[in-house]
């Protein structure tokens, strides 16, 4: 009997990877550098929480790594996105353009400001927002009033555009920046998945007016939980620090808070982990890219399955390796068989506009996003699993 597509996928993954345990998780962190030393230093010194030198150091190291003037560390990527929107003055009654195919955090951050996500379609070439289709759409629904963009249908201001670099691959950032310029819509990069990726040699996260990173446990590097805001604008940087640290005015002993702030600061102990992880990032990315090449070769001749390669001009961190499975196959059956074999593969996110919580949000036609969401299968991608 010929092997089923699931069996072929399973045996190909087994050929490429080496397992420590019975199962092969989707993505696990690796701690091979100064993680223990720096965390121990925090414990020994007692500086574990809201004050300490590792936060400053991690912010400097991150800014250098990402090619921006300022990095502000926060508790997680969602909080980073929330503050980016807040800094741009996004508020109740506004709309924010985001892909329908992204993690729910992108939409949630918009909701926290009181604004509404407005979903846009993605492209098969890089899995991010389809810039051409968005350009077309804006010329139909939008108009400029005093340099600000409004949705003619809802009369709401379109206050921001948030492209997301899916699985570490650069979205059409050049064209999206041109649209942002043309329509007066500030651009925030959701670079949560893209730390270490570049486009034309320039780090992702350095293109937007503001950008957000995540250091959750499943991301390319981790601080346990954490995130960062990136920007070249020193006013935004200063306000971001202030807002994320309860907006306390500097004073030797008095508690004066000059606006309603947030307790979003990253604890020193997490930043210590971050400093050590960031030192390891080049090595992690090298291994991730080697794993991606091995998968690419191994899946080359498998009928009905294609390995998603980094888009042109992008050097991707290959955060999650992606297979596109022909629609003739039952993806859930493939997922079940992979899990039975200890391979913890995952589908892409359900389209956000298909979640009850966002079903009433405005949206363009998202046929390509829907197709992608149906055919994407993410396979184990930890930097440590490549066979030597
Ligand atoms: C992980 C992620 C986030 C949020 O990061 P957290 O640190 O988990 O809050 C936001 N957007 C995208 C696309 C992500 O993948």
XYZ file of C-alpha atoms in Angstrom, residues 183-327:
145
model
C -2.500 58.021 2.997
C -1.026 59.606 6.125
C -1.461 56.384 8.105
C 1.389 55.759 10.581
C 2.932 52.299 10.328
C 3.693 50.056 13.297
C 5.579 46.826 12.601
C 4.396 43.790 14.513
C 7.863 42.232 14.467
C 7.060 39.801 17.297
C 8.123 36.859 15.129
C 10.881 38.556 13.185
C 13.768 39.445 15.518
C 16.988 38.848 13.593
C 15.374 38.794 10.133
C 16.451 41.396 7.592
C 15.058 42.898 4.385
C 17.665 44.198 1.932
C 20.082 43.770 4.829
C 18.117 46.064 7.176
C 16.641 44.524 10.346
C 12.892 43.982 10.472
C 11.564 46.145 13.272
C 13.577 49.142 12.029
C 11.159 50.182 9.260
C 8.089 51.367 11.180
C 7.591 54.620 13.065
C 7.287 52.204 15.976
C 7.743 48.438 16.188
C 6.925 45.697 18.661
C 8.965 42.614 19.569
C 8.029 39.622 21.727
C 10.269 37.439 23.899
C 7.647 34.919 24.877
C 8.935 31.382 25.542
C 8.056 30.159 22.050
C 9.692 33.005 20.121
C 13.141 33.031 18.479
C 14.674 34.090 21.815
C 13.032 34.460 25.203
C 13.090 36.398 28.465
C 10.502 34.037 29.958
C 7.922 36.605 28.980
C 8.676 40.001 27.578
C 8.555 42.419 24.721
C 10.048 45.638 23.434
C 9.094 48.814 21.626
C 11.548 49.988 18.953
C 11.759 53.488 17.521
C 14.128 56.082 16.104
C 12.003 58.887 17.541
C 13.434 60.058 20.878
C 10.170 61.767 21.928
C 8.271 58.491 21.483
C 11.048 56.633 23.293
C 10.861 58.950 26.280
C 7.063 58.766 26.418
C 7.137 54.979 26.024
C 9.429 54.628 29.041
C 7.268 57.006 31.072
C 3.963 55.364 30.141
C 5.216 51.832 30.782
C 6.544 52.737 34.240
C 3.292 54.120 35.754
C 4.027 57.648 34.467
C 5.828 58.575 37.650
C 7.453 61.993 37.639
C 11.043 61.819 38.836
C 11.292 62.740 42.518
C 13.438 61.514 45.417
C 10.492 60.314 47.467
C 7.136 61.683 46.341
C 4.633 59.752 44.238
C 3.520 62.073 41.502
C 2.029 60.440 38.427
C 1.392 63.012 35.735
C -0.856 60.875 33.538
C -2.518 57.467 33.689
C 0.308 55.081 32.964
C 0.780 51.345 32.843
C 2.801 48.917 34.894
C 4.332 47.331 31.820
C 8.020 47.428 32.731
C 10.192 44.369 32.231
C 11.672 43.018 35.489
C 15.455 42.980 35.746
C 15.581 39.186 36.067
C 13.863 38.792 32.689
C 16.189 41.356 31.121
C 19.176 39.371 32.461
C 17.895 36.328 30.593
C 17.383 38.561 27.553
C 20.983 39.840 27.576
C 22.263 36.271 27.566
C 19.836 35.130 24.878
C 20.643 38.049 22.625
C 24.340 37.092 22.756
C 23.250 33.687 21.410
C 20.953 35.049 18.690
C 23.386 34.844 15.735
C 24.121 31.189 16.535
C 20.431 30.407 17.028
C 19.569 31.952 13.653
C 22.378 30.083 11.927
C 20.970 26.791 13.223
C 17.399 27.779 12.349
C 18.445 28.581 8.797
C 20.324 25.299 8.532
C 17.206 23.448 9.720
C 15.107 25.315 7.144
C 17.528 24.361 4.337
C 17.460 20.741 5.416
C 13.641 20.760 5.425
C 13.559 22.500 2.061
C 15.701 19.809 0.451
C 13.916 16.953 2.193
C 10.455 18.166 1.131
C 11.476 19.012 -2.439
C 9.972 15.941 -4.055
C 6.946 15.367 -1.913
C 3.887 15.675 -4.072
C 1.150 17.982 -2.768
C 3.390 19.495 -0.104
C 5.547 22.570 -0.584
C 8.029 24.053 1.823
C 7.551 27.828 2.228
C 10.779 29.647 1.387
C 11.828 33.109 2.532
C 10.643 35.842 0.164
C 12.993 37.650 -2.210
C 15.459 40.092 -0.564
C 14.601 38.738 2.901
C 17.005 36.916 5.154
C 14.522 35.199 7.437
C 15.042 33.905 10.962
C 12.715 31.018 9.943
C 11.005 31.253 13.319
C 8.492 28.591 12.293
C 9.042 26.319 9.317
C 5.964 26.103 7.152
C 4.528 23.536 4.783
C 1.701 24.377 2.413
C -0.464 21.321 2.093
C -2.502 20.797 -1.056
C -6.216 21.392 -0.355
